[in-house]
XYZ file of C-alpha atoms in Angstrom:
436
model
C 36.879 5.389 -25.468
C 33.715 5.807 -27.832
C 31.112 7.899 -26.273
C 28.953 8.747 -29.144
C 25.132 8.571 -28.770
C 23.250 6.643 -31.392
C 21.930 8.841 -34.286
C 18.304 7.680 -34.127
C 16.011 9.387 -31.681
C 13.625 6.518 -30.581
C 12.945 5.775 -26.993
C 15.077 2.519 -27.044
C 18.112 4.425 -28.266
C 17.704 7.105 -25.682
C 17.187 4.319 -22.814
C 20.397 2.558 -23.962
C 22.269 5.894 -23.699
C 20.903 6.820 -20.304
C 21.824 3.261 -19.165
C 25.442 3.654 -20.322
C 25.813 7.079 -18.778
C 24.574 5.672 -15.532
C 26.919 2.733 -16.003
C 29.896 5.017 -16.594
C 28.962 7.076 -13.464
C 28.773 3.985 -11.264
C 32.256 2.722 -12.592
C 33.709 6.271 -11.500
C 33.882 7.619 -15.121
C 32.166 10.864 -14.604
C 33.562 12.568 -17.834
C 32.373 9.516 -20.058
C 29.058 9.779 -18.073
C 28.612 13.601 -18.462
C 29.384 13.442 -22.094
C 27.078 10.900 -22.886
C 24.270 12.773 -20.819
C 25.005 16.028 -22.792
C 24.773 14.415 -26.163
C 21.304 12.879 -25.091
C 20.270 16.235 -24.034
C 21.182 17.838 -27.415
C 19.532 14.950 -29.337
C 16.261 14.785 -27.286
C 16.206 17.967 -25.081
C 12.619 17.451 -24.246
C 12.617 13.576 -23.449
C 11.114 13.233 -19.996
C 13.758 10.479 -19.074
C 16.619 12.762 -20.105
C 15.233 15.701 -18.357
C 14.741 13.599 -15.266
C 18.213 12.353 -15.341
C 19.652 15.807 -15.611
C 17.271 17.005 -12.807
C 18.791 14.106 -10.689
C 22.345 15.163 -11.371
C 21.691 18.799 -10.446
C 19.869 17.593 -7.146
C 23.129 15.819 -6.386
C 25.052 18.966 -6.896
C 22.587 20.866 -4.479
C 21.382 22.809 -7.466
C 17.723 22.897 -6.373
C 16.515 25.699 -8.604
C 17.732 24.018 -11.949
C 16.647 20.553 -10.874
C 13.142 21.869 -10.224
C 13.249 23.530 -13.550
C 13.991 20.137 -15.380
C 11.707 18.158 -13.444
C 8.796 20.560 -14.067
C 9.546 20.322 -17.871
C 9.562 16.634 -17.472
C 6.081 16.282 -15.620
C 4.893 18.745 -18.353
C 5.776 16.238 -21.076
C 4.824 13.145 -19.304
C 2.378 13.978 -16.458
C 1.437 10.287 -16.087
C 5.024 9.035 -14.416
C 4.772 8.755 -10.888
C 8.727 8.880 -10.382
C 8.840 12.365 -12.274
C 6.383 13.596 -9.655
C 8.231 12.089 -6.768
C 11.683 13.834 -8.137
C 9.624 17.106 -8.639
C 8.792 16.981 -4.949
C 12.289 16.261 -4.010
C 13.200 19.601 -5.568
C 10.576 21.496 -4.064
C 11.564 20.209 -0.631
C 15.002 21.496 -1.292
C 13.536 24.770 -2.110
C 11.419 24.914 0.916
C 8.271 25.149 -0.924
C 6.450 22.422 1.341
C 2.905 23.003 0.189
C 3.964 22.412 -3.380
C 6.001 19.398 -2.520
C 3.071 17.683 -0.653
C 0.922 18.455 -4.076
C 3.530 16.846 -6.244
C 3.743 13.679 -3.929
C -0.121 13.485 -4.031
C 0.056 13.581 -7.795
C 2.609 10.694 -7.536
C 0.556 8.552 -5.089
C -2.720 9.252 -7.391
C -0.989 7.562 -10.229
C 0.707 4.877 -8.223
C -0.509 4.469 -4.436
C 1.898 1.823 -3.712
C 4.891 4.010 -5.117
C 7.458 3.492 -2.371
C 9.593 6.587 -2.662
C 6.344 8.819 -2.693
C 5.151 7.081 0.254
C 8.377 7.562 2.135
C 8.285 11.372 0.996
C 4.709 11.788 2.120
C 5.726 10.140 5.516
C 8.682 12.472 5.943
C 6.432 15.519 5.108
C 4.092 14.467 7.588
C 6.661 13.677 10.191
C 8.327 16.997 9.826
C 4.954 18.779 10.096
C 4.480 17.203 13.434
C 1.928 14.802 12.234
C 3.585 11.682 13.570
C 0.634 9.417 13.979
C -0.421 10.222 10.137
C 3.428 9.645 9.325
C 3.466 6.381 11.043
C 0.362 5.087 9.003
C 2.128 6.342 5.751
C 5.347 4.686 6.749
C 3.314 1.328 7.521
C 1.932 1.713 4.033
C 5.405 2.092 2.556
C 6.982 -0.828 4.479
C 4.121 -3.103 3.566
C 5.149 -2.655 -0.292
C 8.401 -4.296 0.111
C 7.964 -7.917 -0.773
C 9.392 -10.514 1.621
C 13.121 -11.092 0.589
C 13.367 -8.223 -1.479
C 16.379 -5.676 -0.845
C 15.245 -2.390 -1.374
C 17.801 0.127 -3.453
C 20.595 1.447 -1.350
C 19.257 4.933 -1.880
C 16.094 4.272 0.053
C 17.629 2.393 3.117
C 18.220 5.374 5.266
C 14.623 6.352 4.780
C 13.131 2.979 5.393
C 15.117 2.641 8.534
C 13.913 6.133 9.640
C 10.499 4.748 8.834
C 10.664 1.619 10.831
C 11.803 3.446 13.794
C 8.753 5.842 14.008
C 6.522 2.929 13.139
C 7.869 0.691 15.885
C 7.668 3.856 18.377
C 4.141 4.546 17.241
C 3.185 0.928 17.762
C 4.607 0.992 21.227
C 2.842 4.045 22.110
C -0.560 2.449 20.863
C 0.180 -0.646 22.752
C 0.708 1.446 25.915
C -2.510 3.201 25.248
C -4.550 -0.023 24.951
C -3.190 -1.612 28.357
C -5.521 0.029 30.652
C -8.825 -0.092 28.870
C -8.296 -3.566 27.655
C -7.201 -4.671 31.286
C -10.609 -3.102 32.516
C -12.644 -4.988 29.688
C -10.707 -8.390 30.547
C -11.589 -8.119 34.271
C -15.177 -7.715 33.484
C -14.859 -11.098 31.754
C -12.917 -12.989 34.505
C -9.356 -11.870 33.542
C -8.567 -14.390 31.222
C -6.742 -13.310 28.204
C -8.631 -13.861 24.717
C -6.336 -15.687 22.319
C -8.137 -14.722 19.271
C -8.329 -10.942 20.386
C -4.641 -11.306 21.165
C -3.856 -12.330 17.640
C -6.075 -9.667 15.984
C -4.221 -6.931 17.851
C -0.747 -8.414 16.851
C -1.833 -8.419 13.170
C -3.286 -4.885 13.749
C 0.186 -3.594 15.021
C 2.130 -5.339 12.541
C 3.750 -7.817 14.846
C 2.122 -10.808 12.994
C 1.477 -11.588 9.346
C -1.919 -12.687 7.964
C -2.189 -16.000 6.122
C -5.225 -17.673 4.740
C -6.209 -21.257 3.796
C -4.840 -21.722 0.087
C -5.514 -25.382 -0.857
C -4.125 -26.696 -4.071
C -7.078 -28.658 -5.103
C -10.414 -28.521 -2.961
C -11.486 -25.257 -0.969
C -14.313 -25.603 1.608
C -15.943 -22.200 1.965
C -16.618 -20.484 5.371
C -14.043 -22.585 7.440
C -12.024 -20.635 9.680
C -8.148 -20.514 8.768
C -6.885 -21.880 12.010
C -3.070 -22.420 12.202
C -3.092 -24.655 15.158
C -6.106 -26.027 16.768
C -6.249 -26.010 20.724
C -4.793 -29.274 21.815
C -7.886 -29.644 24.286
C -10.244 -29.918 21.406
C -8.703 -33.363 20.659
C -9.202 -35.445 23.838
C -8.844 -38.789 21.487
C -5.130 -37.871 21.059
C -4.543 -38.837 25.010
C -4.238 -42.513 24.197
C -1.870 -41.862 21.095
C 0.199 -39.572 23.101
C 0.508 -42.050 25.939
C 1.730 -44.703 23.628
C 4.443 -42.485 22.328
C 7.248 -44.742 23.524
C 5.644 -47.982 21.765
C 5.093 -46.010 18.584
C 8.615 -44.743 18.969
C 10.054 -48.154 19.447
C 8.236 -49.459 16.236
C 9.658 -46.887 14.174
C 13.193 -47.511 15.542
C 12.769 -51.307 14.539
C 11.624 -50.026 11.101
C 14.896 -47.921 10.963
C 16.875 -50.970 11.852
C 15.345 -53.807 9.924
C 13.274 -52.161 7.141
C 14.924 -49.242 5.686
C 14.006 -50.437 2.197
C 10.424 -49.522 3.087
C 11.418 -45.899 3.299
C 10.537 -44.069 0.167
C 11.186 -40.255 -0.986
C 7.908 -38.248 0.253
C 7.969 -36.594 -2.877
C 7.843 -38.489 -6.310
C 6.629 -35.981 -8.810
C 6.385 -37.025 -12.465
C 8.700 -35.270 -14.892
C 5.842 -33.414 -16.378
C 4.966 -31.716 -13.225
C 6.386 -28.129 -12.323
C 8.527 -28.844 -9.366
C 9.015 -25.120 -8.252
C 10.329 -24.934 -4.757
C 10.596 -28.906 -4.358
C 12.945 -29.411 -7.001
C 15.699 -30.349 -4.470
C 13.634 -32.747 -2.346
C 11.879 -34.581 -5.465
C 12.556 -38.192 -5.233
C 15.188 -37.585 -2.606
C 15.603 -39.573 0.610
C 16.635 -36.477 2.557
C 12.838 -36.323 3.201
C 11.626 -39.789 3.663
C 8.080 -41.675 4.486
C 7.311 -44.940 5.789
C 3.712 -45.215 4.906
C 1.207 -47.319 6.781
C -1.596 -45.981 4.694
C -1.092 -44.183 1.537
C -3.996 -42.189 0.123
C -6.512 -44.791 1.474
C -4.309 -47.851 0.535
C -3.015 -49.863 3.568
C 0.569 -50.969 3.271
C -0.020 -54.449 4.714
C 3.721 -55.308 5.441
C 4.255 -51.916 7.272
C 1.053 -52.274 9.461
C 2.340 -55.616 10.338
C 5.700 -53.974 11.593
C 3.728 -51.448 13.367
C 0.739 -53.034 14.831
C 0.322 -50.640 18.043
C 0.615 -47.558 15.655
C -1.962 -49.070 13.310
C -4.322 -50.140 16.075
C -4.189 -46.646 17.720
C -4.835 -44.791 14.612
C -7.982 -47.067 13.845
C -9.444 -47.062 17.423
C -9.101 -43.322 18.167
C -8.325 -41.001 15.158
C -11.323 -39.546 13.172
C -9.838 -40.174 9.911
C -11.538 -39.745 6.562
C -12.381 -42.642 4.441
C -12.108 -41.610 0.851
C -11.487 -44.276 -1.784
C -7.920 -43.395 -3.478
C -7.610 -40.345 -1.246
C -7.593 -41.015 2.584
C -6.601 -41.949 5.063
C -2.818 -41.433 4.875
C -0.723 -42.122 7.885
C 3.073 -42.258 7.701
C 6.561 -41.861 9.620
C 8.229 -38.781 8.403
C 12.050 -38.901 8.360
C 13.583 -35.346 7.814
C 17.305 -35.662 7.371
C 20.058 -33.328 9.237
C 20.615 -30.092 7.700
C 17.569 -30.176 5.442
C 14.590 -27.835 5.072
C 10.971 -28.568 3.578
C 10.132 -25.161 1.809
C 6.996 -23.078 2.153
C 3.883 -24.877 0.771
C 0.226 -25.547 1.204
C -1.902 -28.824 1.338
C -4.417 -30.099 -0.933
C -7.836 -29.639 0.884
C -8.932 -27.869 4.025
C -11.824 -30.480 4.713
C -8.810 -32.487 6.125
C -6.467 -31.621 8.962
C -3.008 -32.875 9.641
C -1.600 -34.264 12.916
C 2.011 -34.512 14.086
C 3.074 -36.699 16.835
C 6.880 -36.081 17.563
C 8.986 -38.965 18.126
C 12.613 -38.222 17.570
C 13.136 -34.433 17.634
C 16.995 -33.129 17.979
C 17.835 -29.763 18.977
C 17.422 -27.157 15.962
C 14.298 -28.448 14.454
C 11.218 -26.101 13.835
C 8.062 -25.876 12.105
C 6.007 -23.006 10.858
C 2.403 -22.609 10.114
C 1.345 -19.107 8.763
C 2.594 -16.609 11.186
C 3.270 -19.133 14.199
C 6.583 -21.101 14.740
C 6.931 -24.103 17.164
C 9.201 -26.572 18.277
C 8.134 -30.308 18.185
C 8.081 -31.559 21.761
C 8.265 -35.599 21.911
C 5.020 -37.016 22.734
C 3.258 -33.807 22.463
C 0.864 -33.891 19.381
C -0.636 -30.910 17.575
C -3.183 -30.602 14.817
C -2.669 -27.858 12.039
C -4.345 -26.648 8.655
C -1.864 -27.677 6.067
C -3.656 -25.488 3.523
C -2.118 -22.637 5.243
C 1.521 -21.830 4.130
C 3.839 -23.805 6.299
C 7.321 -25.150 6.447
C 9.720 -27.280 8.346
C 13.464 -27.609 9.105
C 16.026 -29.668 10.545
C 19.312 -27.634 11.308
C 20.735 -30.517 13.558
C 23.309 -33.205 12.823
C 20.901 -36.112 13.176
C 17.521 -37.047 11.500
C 14.016 -35.854 12.741
C 11.022 -38.212 12.885
C 7.369 -37.862 13.456
C 4.232 -39.696 12.935
C 1.964 -37.760 10.511
C -1.646 -38.611 9.829
C -4.866 -36.859 8.585
C -8.139 -36.347 10.195
C -11.243 -34.651 9.243
C -11.470 -30.854 9.836
C -13.288 -31.008 13.093
C -15.635 -27.968 11.985
C -17.379 -30.144 9.433
C -20.635 -31.780 10.001
C -21.213 -35.482 9.625
C -23.428 -34.603 6.609
C -20.568 -32.222 5.206
C -18.104 -34.979 5.464
C -20.325 -37.830 3.696
C -21.055 -35.276 1.041
C -17.468 -34.330 0.532
C -16.342 -38.071 0.465
C -18.706 -38.813 -2.296
C -17.984 -35.621 -4.377
C -14.298 -36.639 -4.047
C -14.573 -40.135 -5.186
C -16.877 -39.168 -8.053
C -14.222 -36.526 -9.114
C -11.492 -38.904 -9.032
C -13.454 -41.658 -10.953
C -14.760 -39.107 -13.513
C -11.314 -37.653 -14.465
C -9.075 -40.513 -13.621
C -6.889 -38.286 -11.777
C -3.931 -40.049 -10.380
C -3.189 -39.411 -6.787
C -0.121 -37.096 -7.107
C -2.040 -34.757 -9.364
C -4.187 -33.550 -6.465
C -2.664 -34.906 -3.201
């Protein structure tokens, strides 16, 4: 086995040597790993990465004094590397030098406030010092540093689990402390729960993630980011819901007699980045039967679905924007198909779903709120907030989808947005798929 270290002393060669040493250790070849590390120490005795690795090995052997000496040398050579200060803090903790340990942790966090290991060390220090609430806040900051879907390093899992338990316990204690004073305030205001306050407190206590409007094209400022609007704010939905059976009947006749009218909902051109939509682009796993497609009526489809078309025309406050709106279609999502998280085009328009065929195992998420479709029960949501849908059943799911004006826009704002959009599209010659 060739364990020679490259003769050159540049950083790249040293990094390669350290990687080789760590790989040998991970494979159980400790002799080879130690030889490589010793050669590196001889070649570059004051290199901070070499000193750091030697210190880690000393800590593993419970030789805290030697580890501290090595980490102290490393931080003296490279005082701007937060991991070196975090490791120095670990050696100081092993030596029982708690004040100096906290100083080293603080230096690490001054260099990198979101340094996960240092935050966990600070939380543990606070916890062991009896400052449980301070520890909980620090641990919350540490947990917030982990991106969704990212698996932390195995060496941190135990500390992270400890952090989660303390955070959960602290939030439960805070929730209990809130109950009595909030109940008194609610009683003074008629006893009803305040939905927006409840959502605020859920976010404060980490039970709810916060999402914002992120349109892919036009953003209208100062509109609240509302995931699902209150159904009672849309009384004009009543006659549409009441006709759900007739609308469903028209859909079933389409599925029986005009399946050729179904088209892939996504039809991006070859030069457009597909990102999360690669699997569904031009796929009939997510199909649409358009009645209106970006302002253009599909006459043959409307003729097959006269009740649906009439109800939308007579009741829904739909935008009328040349080459852009309205849009209305039956959306068919195949069995075992998921629409990945995404956001819509503009928060000047909202989206309405009327569920028609909903097998078990279907769901829909907008922001931090997940709901199940219920046949004949419509909802209105802001599609510029990240949302996704899934059908985990063995049969297709079908809903009617159409757009409406954001109800919080004034008539003047709607007309101005209509004019601005039409001028924009004409000026730039933007084809529909580029912004919608």
